[in-house]
mmCIF file of C-alpha atoms in Angstrom:
data_model
loop_
_atom_site.group_PDB
_atom_site.id
_atom_site.type_symbol
_atom_site.label_atom_id
_atom_site.label_comp_id
_atom_site.label_asym_id
_atom_site.label_seq_id
_atom_site.Cartn_x
_atom_site.Cartn_y
_atom_site.Cartn_z
ATOM 1 C CA ALA A 14 2.746 -7.103 -29.836
ATOM 2 C CA ASN A 15 3.441 -10.707 -30.556
ATOM 3 C CA GLY A 16 0.559 -12.215 -32.410
ATOM 4 C CA ALA A 17 -0.150 -14.828 -29.933
ATOM 5 C CA SER A 18 -3.888 -16.011 -29.090
ATOM 6 C CA VAL A 19 -5.505 -14.103 -25.468
ATOM 7 C CA PRO A 20 -7.851 -17.160 -24.637
ATOM 8 C CA LEU A 21 -10.803 -15.510 -22.151
ATOM 9 C CA GLU A 22 -13.183 -17.511 -20.169
ATOM 10 C CA PRO A 23 -15.909 -17.425 -20.422
ATOM 11 C CA SER A 24 -15.941 -16.371 -24.141
ATOM 12 C CA PRO A 25 -17.011 -12.727 -24.723
ATOM 13 C CA GLY A 26 -20.511 -12.678 -26.943
ATOM 14 C CA ARG A 27 -21.987 -10.209 -29.411
ATOM 15 C CA ASP A 28 -23.956 -8.725 -26.858
ATOM 16 C CA ASP A 29 -21.472 -7.771 -24.757
ATOM 17 C CA PRO A 30 -20.347 -4.027 -24.389
ATOM 18 C CA ILE A 31 -16.835 -3.458 -25.700
ATOM 19 C CA ALA A 32 -15.651 -1.639 -22.385
ATOM 20 C CA ALA A 33 -16.020 -5.303 -20.711
ATOM 21 C CA LEU A 34 -14.271 -7.197 -23.472
ATOM 22 C CA ARG A 35 -11.458 -4.280 -22.835
ATOM 23 C CA SER A 36 -11.566 -5.086 -19.253
ATOM 24 C CA GLN A 37 -11.397 -8.723 -19.464
ATOM 25 C CA VAL A 38 -8.601 -8.713 -22.008
ATOM 26 C CA ALA A 39 -6.416 -6.309 -19.629
ATOM 27 C CA LEU A 40 -6.902 -8.456 -16.697
ATOM 28 C CA ALA A 41 -5.901 -11.900 -18.861
ATOM 29 C CA LEU A 42 -3.004 -9.674 -20.020
ATOM 30 C CA GLY A 43 -2.041 -8.407 -16.282
ATOM 31 C CA LYS A 44 -2.620 -4.749 -17.616
ATOM 32 C CA HIS A 45 -5.136 -1.444 -16.981
ATOM 33 C CA HIS A 46 -7.925 -1.487 -18.990
ATOM 34 C CA SER A 47 -6.730 1.861 -19.986
ATOM 35 C CA GLN A 48 -3.276 0.877 -21.777
ATOM 36 C CA ILE A 49 -5.775 -1.873 -24.270
ATOM 37 C CA GLN A 50 -6.329 -0.688 -27.610
ATOM 38 C CA LEU A 51 -8.813 -3.151 -29.460
ATOM 39 C CA LEU A 52 -8.890 -3.345 -33.339
ATOM 40 C CA CYS A 53 -11.284 -5.103 -35.512
ATOM 41 C CA SER A 54 -9.326 -5.154 -38.658
ATOM 42 C CA GLU A 55 -8.364 -1.441 -38.959
ATOM 43 C CA THR A 56 -11.341 -0.243 -37.079
ATOM 44 C CA ILE A 57 -10.294 1.020 -33.500
ATOM 45 C CA LEU A 58 -13.336 -0.192 -30.930
ATOM 46 C CA THR A 59 -13.819 2.474 -28.693
ATOM 47 C CA ASP A 60 -16.234 1.871 -25.387
ATOM 48 C CA GLY A 61 -20.010 2.612 -25.594
ATOM 49 C CA PRO A 62 -21.135 0.529 -28.431
ATOM 50 C CA LEU A 63 -22.019 -3.582 -28.050
ATOM 51 C CA LEU A 64 -19.739 -5.582 -30.034
ATOM 52 C CA ASN A 65 -22.562 -6.552 -32.376
ATOM 53 C CA GLU A 66 -22.857 -3.179 -33.271
ATOM 54 C CA VAL A 67 -19.489 -2.648 -34.713
ATOM 55 C CA LEU A 68 -18.275 -6.217 -35.708
ATOM 56 C CA PRO A 69 -19.216 -7.714 -39.155
ATOM 57 C CA SER A 70 -22.433 -9.472 -39.616
ATOM 58 C CA PRO A 71 -22.201 -13.042 -38.145
ATOM 59 C CA ASN A 72 -23.584 -14.033 -41.763
ATOM 60 C CA THR A 73 -20.653 -13.260 -43.864
ATOM 61 C CA GLY A 74 -17.750 -15.335 -44.061
ATOM 62 C CA ASP A 75 -17.477 -18.206 -41.464
ATOM 63 C CA GLY A 76 -18.349 -15.936 -38.787
ATOM 64 C CA ALA A 77 -15.200 -15.851 -36.966
ATOM 65 C CA VAL A 78 -14.012 -12.356 -36.059
ATOM 66 C CA THR A 79 -10.674 -11.047 -35.440
ATOM 67 C CA ILE A 80 -10.295 -8.437 -32.577
ATOM 68 C CA THR A 81 -6.634 -7.790 -31.978
ATOM 69 C CA ALA A 82 -5.613 -6.131 -28.466
ATOM 70 C CA VAL A 83 -2.474 -3.860 -28.684
ATOM 71 C CA VAL A 84 -1.042 -3.092 -25.190
ATOM 72 C CA GLN A 85 -0.081 0.551 -25.012
ATOM 73 C CA GLN A 86 2.589 1.837 -22.458
ATOM 74 C CA LEU A 87 1.613 5.058 -20.524
ATOM 75 C CA SER A 88 4.154 7.866 -20.689
ATOM 76 C CA ILE A 89 5.862 9.418 -17.499
ATOM 77 C CA GLU A 90 3.720 12.664 -18.605
ATOM 78 C CA GLU A 91 0.287 10.335 -18.697
ATOM 79 C CA MET A 92 1.249 8.568 -15.213
ATOM 80 C CA LYS A 93 1.684 12.045 -13.401
ATOM 81 C CA ASN A 94 -2.258 12.242 -13.520
ATOM 82 C CA HIS A 95 -2.445 9.099 -10.994
ATOM 83 C CA ILE A 96 0.007 10.504 -8.816
ATOM 84 C CA GLN A 97 -1.328 13.172 -6.354
ATOM 85 C CA MET A 98 1.417 15.025 -4.695
ATOM 86 C CA ARG A 99 1.415 17.822 -1.773
ATOM 87 C CA LYS A 100 2.726 21.518 -3.522
ATOM 88 C CA GLY A 101 4.250 22.994 -0.580
ATOM 89 C CA TRP A 102 5.150 22.042 3.641
ATOM 90 C CA ASP A 103 2.427 24.592 4.218
ATOM 91 C CA GLN A 104 -0.465 22.270 3.210
ATOM 92 C CA LYS A 105 -1.604 19.535 5.622
ATOM 93 C CA PRO A 106 -0.299 15.802 5.438
ATOM 94 C CA LEU A 107 -1.187 13.745 2.837
ATOM 95 C CA ALA A 108 0.340 10.623 2.911
ATOM 96 C CA PHE A 109 2.161 10.386 6.131
ATOM 97 C CA ALA A 110 2.335 11.860 9.521
ATOM 98 C CA THR A 111 3.918 10.906 12.922
ATOM 99 C CA MET A 112 2.213 10.511 16.355
ATOM 100 C CA ASP A 113 2.031 14.080 17.328
ATOM 101 C CA TRP A 114 -0.127 14.805 14.782
ATOM 102 C CA ILE A 115 -2.554 11.976 15.328
ATOM 103 C CA ASP A 116 -4.908 12.187 18.671
ATOM 104 C CA PRO A 117 -6.295 8.591 19.462
ATOM 105 C CA ASP A 118 -9.054 10.318 21.845
ATOM 106 C CA ASN A 119 -10.216 12.460 19.173
ATOM 107 C CA TYR A 120 -11.143 9.942 16.795
ATOM 108 C CA GLY A 121 -7.351 9.763 15.008
ATOM 109 C CA ARG A 122 -7.703 13.731 14.455
ATOM 110 C CA SER A 123 -4.810 15.778 14.392
ATOM 111 C CA TYR A 124 -5.105 18.135 18.058
ATOM 112 C CA ARG A 125 -2.977 20.878 17.066
ATOM 113 C CA LYS A 126 -4.027 23.130 14.762
ATOM 114 C CA GLU A 127 -0.681 24.758 14.275
ATOM 115 C CA ARG A 128 0.551 21.155 12.572
ATOM 116 C CA PHE A 129 -1.094 22.328 9.824
ATOM 117 C CA LEU A 130 2.191 23.945 9.243
ATOM 118 C CA TRP A 131 3.911 20.455 9.989
ATOM 119 C CA ARG A 132 7.168 19.583 8.007
ATOM 120 C CA GLY A 133 7.363 16.322 8.790
ATOM 121 C CA ASN A 134 9.702 16.523 11.756
ATOM 122 C CA GLY A 135 9.285 16.756 15.781
ATOM 123 C CA GLY A 136 7.471 13.816 16.324
ATOM 124 C CA THR A 137 7.152 12.155 19.668
ATOM 125 C CA ASP A 138 10.159 9.654 20.251
ATOM 126 C CA VAL A 139 9.629 6.302 21.436
ATOM 127 C CA ILE A 140 11.647 3.914 23.210
ATOM 128 C CA PHE A 141 13.014 0.754 21.401
ATOM 129 C CA PRO A 142 13.283 -2.300 23.947
ATOM 130 C CA GLU A 143 16.469 -4.299 24.446
ATOM 131 C CA PRO A 144 17.391 -6.208 21.054
ATOM 132 C CA GLN A 145 16.664 -9.881 21.034
ATOM 133 C CA ASP A 146 17.527 -10.304 17.505
ATOM 134 C CA ILE A 147 13.938 -11.025 16.347
ATOM 135 C CA ASN A 148 12.807 -11.216 12.943
ATOM 136 C CA VAL A 149 9.048 -11.911 13.052
ATOM 137 C CA ASN A 150 6.875 -10.717 9.924
ATOM 138 C CA MET A 151 3.554 -9.763 9.447
ATOM 139 C CA LEU A 152 2.307 -12.008 12.454
ATOM 140 C CA PRO A 153 -1.328 -11.745 12.852
ATOM 141 C CA PHE A 154 -2.746 -10.431 16.450
ATOM 142 C CA VAL A 155 -6.240 -8.439 17.783
ATOM 143 C CA MET A 156 -5.560 -4.626 18.064
ATOM 144 C CA GLY A 157 -5.988 -3.638 21.278
ATOM 145 C CA GLN A 158 -5.529 -7.065 23.046
ATOM 146 C CA MET A 159 -1.921 -7.327 24.631
ATOM 147 C CA ILE A 160 -2.956 -10.797 25.590
ATOM 148 C CA SER A 161 -3.207 -11.715 21.583
ATOM 149 C CA VAL A 162 0.556 -10.795 21.268
ATOM 150 C CA PRO A 163 2.951 -14.012 21.760
ATOM 151 C CA GLU A 164 4.668 -13.211 25.110
ATOM 152 C CA GLU A 165 8.396 -13.261 23.519
ATOM 153 C CA TYR A 166 6.904 -10.109 21.799
ATOM 154 C CA GLN A 167 5.132 -8.484 24.214
ATOM 155 C CA HIS A 168 7.764 -5.953 24.848
ATOM 156 C CA TYR A 169 6.917 -3.716 21.758
ATOM 157 C CA TRP A 170 3.185 -3.540 23.240
ATOM 158 C CA PRO A 171 4.151 0.134 24.599
ATOM 159 C CA MET A 172 5.421 0.633 20.378
ATOM 160 C CA ILE A 173 2.148 -0.739 19.370
ATOM 161 C CA GLU A 174 0.285 1.637 22.098
ATOM 162 C CA ALA A 175 2.019 4.465 21.097
ATOM 163 C CA CYS A 176 0.833 4.137 17.213
ATOM 164 C CA ASN A 177 -2.674 5.827 18.663
ATOM 165 C CA ILE A 178 -4.348 3.127 16.449
ATOM 166 C CA PRO A 179 -7.951 4.384 16.217
ATOM 167 C CA LYS A 180 -10.517 3.007 18.576
ATOM 168 C CA GLU A 181 -12.323 1.598 15.554
ATOM 169 C CA GLU A 182 -9.699 -0.906 14.458
ATOM 170 C CA HIS A 183 -9.713 -2.447 18.169
ATOM 171 C CA GLY A 184 -10.912 -5.830 18.294
ATOM 172 C CA LYS A 185 -9.858 -6.232 14.400
ATOM 173 C CA VAL A 186 -6.843 -8.109 13.440
ATOM 174 C CA GLY A 187 -3.588 -6.509 12.752
ATOM 175 C CA TYR A 188 -0.462 -7.524 11.555
ATOM 176 C CA LEU A 189 3.140 -7.238 13.783
ATOM 177 C CA THR A 190 6.728 -7.063 12.100
ATOM 178 C CA VAL A 191 9.821 -6.669 14.170
ATOM 179 C CA HIS A 192 13.374 -7.244 12.348
ATOM 180 C CA GLU A 193 16.332 -6.881 14.159
ATOM 181 C CA SER A 194 19.687 -7.187 13.107
ATOM 182 C CA MET A 195 22.972 -6.177 12.245
ATOM 183 C CA VAL A 196 22.985 -4.053 8.682
ATOM 184 C CA PRO A 197 26.277 -3.755 6.918
ATOM 185 C CA LYS A 198 27.503 -0.385 5.453
ATOM 186 C CA GLY A 199 26.208 -0.120 1.837
ATOM 187 C CA GLN A 200 23.226 -2.303 2.635
ATOM 188 C CA SER A 201 19.581 -1.946 3.441
ATOM 189 C CA GLN A 202 17.856 -4.261 6.312
ATOM 190 C CA ARG A 203 14.289 -4.465 4.387
ATOM 191 C CA ARG A 204 13.465 -4.042 0.800
ATOM 192 C CA PRO A 205 15.522 -1.579 -1.521
ATOM 193 C CA GLY A 206 14.047 0.417 -4.141
ATOM 194 C CA LEU A 207 11.179 3.178 -4.538
ATOM 195 C CA HIS A 208 7.987 1.312 -4.150
ATOM 196 C CA ILE A 209 4.469 1.541 -2.126
ATOM 197 C CA GLU A 210 2.918 -1.722 -0.546
ATOM 198 C CA THR A 211 -0.257 -2.520 -2.844
ATOM 199 C CA PRO A 212 0.977 -3.744 -6.072
ATOM 200 C CA GLY A 213 -1.719 -2.511 -8.363
ATOM 201 C CA LEU A 214 -2.906 -5.678 -10.103
ATOM 202 C CA VAL A 215 -1.882 -9.012 -8.832
ATOM 203 C CA MET A 216 -2.233 -12.929 -10.204
ATOM 204 C CA THR A 217 -3.561 -14.974 -7.552
ATOM 205 C CA GLU A 218 -3.317 -19.066 -7.193
ATOM 206 C CA ASP A 219 -5.741 -19.433 -9.621
ATOM 207 C CA GLY A 220 -3.367 -17.938 -12.012
ATOM 208 C CA LYS A 221 -5.049 -15.042 -13.114
ATOM 209 C CA TYR A 222 -5.489 -11.460 -12.305
ATOM 210 C CA HIS A 223 -7.939 -9.625 -10.968
ATOM 211 C CA ASN A 224 -9.269 -5.841 -10.986
ATOM 212 C CA HIS A 225 -10.010 -5.561 -7.450
ATOM 213 C CA PRO A 226 -8.045 -3.099 -5.296
ATOM 214 C CA PHE A 227 -5.288 -4.802 -3.550
ATOM 215 C CA MET A 228 -4.976 -3.542 -0.035
ATOM 216 C CA TRP A 229 -2.004 -3.868 2.496
ATOM 217 C CA GLY A 230 -3.479 -1.652 5.379
ATOM 218 C CA CYS A 231 -5.274 0.980 3.225
ATOM 219 C CA GLY A 232 -5.097 4.099 4.984
ATOM 220 C CA LEU A 233 -6.550 7.708 4.186
ATOM 221 C CA LEU A 234 -7.214 10.972 6.238
ATOM 222 C CA ARG A 235 -11.187 11.673 5.818
ATOM 223 C CA THR A 236 -12.806 15.113 6.192
ATOM 224 C CA ASP A 237 -16.717 15.486 6.296
ATOM 225 C CA ALA A 238 -17.704 19.190 6.016
ATOM 226 C CA GLU A 239 -21.030 18.472 6.086
ATOM 227 C CA HIS A 240 -21.755 16.644 9.774
ATOM 228 C CA ASP A 241 -18.458 17.392 11.459
ATOM 229 C CA LYS A 242 -18.162 19.886 14.059
ATOM 230 C CA HIS A 243 -14.416 20.203 13.045
ATOM 231 C CA PRO A 244 -13.852 19.253 9.378
ATOM 232 C CA GLU A 245 -10.316 20.957 9.338
ATOM 233 C CA LEU A 246 -9.522 18.129 11.370
ATOM 234 C CA PRO A 247 -9.218 15.099 9.475
ATOM 235 C CA LYS A 248 -9.801 11.706 10.820
ATOM 236 C CA VAL A 249 -7.120 9.041 10.196
ATOM 237 C CA GLU A 250 -8.461 5.513 9.097
ATOM 238 C CA GLY A 251 -6.654 2.351 8.646
ATOM 239 C CA GLY A 252 -2.807 2.781 7.104
ATOM 240 C CA ILE A 253 0.639 1.869 8.087
ATOM 241 C CA TYR A 254 2.744 2.191 11.239
ATOM 242 C CA MET A 255 6.480 1.960 10.978
ATOM 243 C CA ALA A 256 9.967 2.890 12.965
ATOM 244 C CA SER A 257 13.034 2.126 13.082
ATOM 245 C CA ASN A 258 16.248 2.940 15.311
ATOM 246 C CA VAL A 259 18.560 4.185 12.606
ATOM 247 C CA ALA A 260 18.853 7.517 11.185
ATOM 248 C CA ASN A 261 18.772 8.011 7.416
ATOM 249 C CA SER A 262 17.595 4.203 6.647
ATOM 250 C CA CYS A 263 14.302 4.578 5.155
ATOM 251 C CA GLU A 264 12.530 7.804 3.039
ATOM 252 C CA VAL A 265 9.218 8.554 2.604
ATOM 253 C CA TRP A 266 7.008 10.843 0.268
ATOM 254 C CA GLN A 267 4.296 12.807 0.768
ATOM 255 C CA ALA A 268 2.602 11.632 -2.502
ATOM 256 C CA LEU A 269 -0.092 9.348 -3.089
ATOM 257 C CA ILE A 270 -0.485 6.820 -6.071
ATOM 258 C CA THR A 271 -3.968 6.966 -6.866
ATOM 259 C CA ASP A 272 -4.042 4.344 -9.552
ATOM 260 C CA PRO A 273 -1.559 1.824 -8.690
ATOM 261 C CA GLY A 274 -2.506 -0.460 -11.811
ATOM 262 C CA LEU A 275 -1.606 1.956 -13.874
ATOM 263 C CA VAL A 276 1.511 3.385 -12.429
ATOM 264 C CA VAL A 277 3.380 0.728 -10.256
ATOM 265 C CA GLY A 278 5.309 -2.409 -12.014
ATOM 266 C CA HIS A 279 6.276 -5.420 -10.678
ATOM 267 C CA HIS A 280 5.324 -5.791 -6.861
ATOM 268 C CA GLY A 281 4.826 -1.957 -6.269
ATOM 269 C CA ASP A 282 7.915 -0.958 -8.132
ATOM 270 C CA LEU A 283 8.055 2.935 -8.596
ATOM 271 C CA GLU A 284 11.734 3.416 -9.765
ATOM 272 C CA HIS A 285 10.376 4.516 -12.969
ATOM 273 C CA ILE A 286 9.012 7.710 -11.711
ATOM 274 C CA ARG A 287 11.708 8.772 -9.251
ATOM 275 C CA GLU A 288 12.248 11.916 -10.693
ATOM 276 C CA VAL A 289 8.390 13.199 -10.988
ATOM 277 C CA LEU A 290 8.253 12.429 -6.904
ATOM 278 C CA GLY A 291 11.234 14.313 -6.507
ATOM 279 C CA LYS A 292 13.055 14.525 -2.861
ATOM 280 C CA GLY A 293 11.762 12.476 -0.226
ATOM 281 C CA HIS A 294 11.838 13.072 3.681
ATOM 282 C CA LEU A 295 14.143 11.098 5.544
ATOM 283 C CA MET A 296 12.446 9.512 8.517
ATOM 284 C CA GLU A 297 13.810 10.342 12.167
ATOM 285 C CA PRO A 298 14.900 7.593 14.250
ATOM 286 C CA ASN A 299 12.807 6.610 17.065
ATOM 287 C CA THR A 300 9.783 7.977 15.912
ATOM 288 C CA ILE A 301 6.188 6.199 14.496
ATOM 289 C CA TYR A 302 5.145 7.189 11.240
ATOM 290 C CA TRP A 303 1.818 6.371 9.748
ATOM 291 C CA LEU A 304 1.331 6.356 5.994
ATOM 292 C CA THR A 305 -0.571 4.559 3.764
ATOM 293 C CA ASP A 306 -0.387 1.573 1.471
ATOM 294 C CA LYS A 307 -0.027 3.910 -1.919
ATOM 295 C CA THR A 308 2.601 6.024 0.083
ATOM 296 C CA PRO A 309 5.672 5.753 -1.664
ATOM 297 C CA HIS A 310 9.136 4.729 0.412
ATOM 298 C CA GLU A 311 12.473 2.884 0.334
ATOM 299 C CA ALA A 312 14.678 1.120 2.886
ATOM 300 C CA LEU A 313 18.150 3.074 2.263
ATOM 301 C CA PRO A 314 21.794 1.364 2.749
ATOM 302 C CA LEU A 315 23.308 2.493 5.500
ATOM 303 C CA LYS A 316 26.041 4.538 5.381
ATOM 304 C CA GLU A 317 27.970 2.644 8.103
ATOM 305 C CA GLU A 318 27.251 -0.645 9.831
ATOM 306 C CA ALA A 319 24.532 -0.266 12.826
ATOM 307 C CA TYR A 320 22.376 -2.465 14.241
ATOM 308 C CA ARG A 321 18.776 -1.394 13.151
ATOM 309 C CA GLN A 322 15.450 -2.319 14.954
ATOM 310 C CA PHE A 323 12.497 -1.794 12.458
ATOM 311 C CA PHE A 324 8.917 -1.868 13.802
ATOM 312 C CA ARG A 325 5.870 -1.893 11.820
ATOM 313 C CA VAL A 326 2.170 -2.397 12.115
ATOM 314 C CA VAL A 327 -0.032 -2.646 9.141
ATOM 315 C CA THR A 328 -3.826 -2.464 10.221
ATOM 316 C CA SER A 329 -6.849 -4.656 9.327
ATOM 317 C CA ALA A 330 -7.679 -3.835 5.646
ATOM 318 C CA LEU A 331 -5.266 -6.651 4.139
ATOM 319 C CA SER A 332 -6.482 -8.235 0.653
ATOM 320 C CA ALA A 333 -3.744 -10.965 1.107
ATOM 321 C CA TRP A 334 -1.640 -12.993 3.744
ATOM 322 C CA PHE A 335 1.202 -15.284 2.799
ATOM 323 C CA PRO A 336 2.273 -18.014 5.170
ATOM 324 C CA GLU A 337 5.737 -18.277 3.357
ATOM 325 C CA HIS A 338 6.628 -14.829 4.237
ATOM 326 C CA SER A 339 4.571 -14.777 7.384
ATOM 327 C CA ALA A 340 4.914 -15.606 11.125
ATOM 328 C CA GLU A 341 1.890 -17.818 12.545
ATOM 329 C CA ASN A 342 0.591 -16.663 15.791
ATOM 330 C CA ARG A 343 1.295 -19.402 18.166
ATOM 331 C CA LEU A 344 -1.820 -18.071 20.692
ATOM 332 C CA GLY A 345 -4.229 -19.033 17.589
ATOM 333 C CA THR A 346 -5.125 -15.234 15.919
ATOM 334 C CA THR A 347 -5.365 -16.001 11.938
ATOM 335 C CA PRO A 348 -5.933 -13.477 9.548
ATOM 336 C CA ASP A 349 -9.838 -12.540 9.368
ATOM 337 C CA PRO A 350 -11.474 -14.635 6.624
ATOM 338 C CA THR A 351 -13.692 -11.918 5.528
ATOM 339 C CA VAL A 352 -11.055 -9.177 5.081
ATOM 340 C CA THR A 353 -8.233 -11.680 4.130
ATOM 341 C CA LYS A 354 -7.511 -14.442 1.772
ATOM 342 C CA ILE A 355 -4.784 -16.581 2.976
ATOM 343 C CA ILE A 356 -2.403 -17.726 -0.487
ATOM 344 C CA GLU A 357 -0.197 -20.702 -0.270
ATOM 345 C CA GLY A 358 3.319 -20.104 -2.056
ATOM 346 C CA SER A 359 5.673 -16.820 -2.784
ATOM 347 C CA LYS A 360 4.165 -13.657 -3.257
ATOM 348 C CA PHE A 361 6.861 -13.135 -5.498
ATOM 349 C CA ASP A 362 6.015 -15.708 -7.979
ATOM 350 C CA MET A 363 2.936 -13.900 -8.699
#
């Protein structure tokens, strides 16, 4: 739109597919490839052919060819195609669930068939420990091993156990957050605004956007009708577990953003589709919720001043860990380098 040139590395060649050029331009601009329209003169370049099949012959003129990239903004109607929503309360959970729905001894399955009429309440209560003004964020620890948690936080181990984390995650690095503080009336303790945890396209420390999926715990409900004795009982894999002790302080939606790169704004922001999502579910206090990193949620401003305790465990599928925003484990547990990249600096500058 502003006529500026877009440097590409490596430089595209005539034998490259148009689709590859579109993806390369999109990443250079920090956009999803479907938002990029390529023009050569007045001809729209569509995916399929190679560049040399549609560009002027290199023997004409000076051989240079100008290709214009137009960034197209998706409409709300187009974004709806990338939002999966549960249509009614008589359907199984899609994007979040309470712990009475998850059975750790049966591979994270639902163990009550009547829970298919689940309404997002009635979860098993947990007891928060006495507060100590702790504020620790994304502390690496080994799931299933209390000894990997520093002693000053081990009084939260019963809550970690209450998460019913599937056995497949045990032995892997997870991330503990505990935030205990007085929250003034009209303010939220955690990040305000509707969002998901996975931010879509991310610029890393090399100053470039990358096309890999950015994971922040992932999370899914998997079924296997062909090989499973109980395909009606989906398995819980990965995800995020969270709870607080204050009512009406967090809201969550039974919806999944299936393509974050197309839908979300900066750092996973979803305020622009709030009307599409409709009314969410107010999380019950003292109840652990499982959700995915593509589940819309938000911290709410409190109606009255209250001392709030917030608890969260993010499972092993974490793409990036930011020391500036995270707590080091003095016992030595660090993010798994085969899964998680440690990135210096502020994530908010990316």
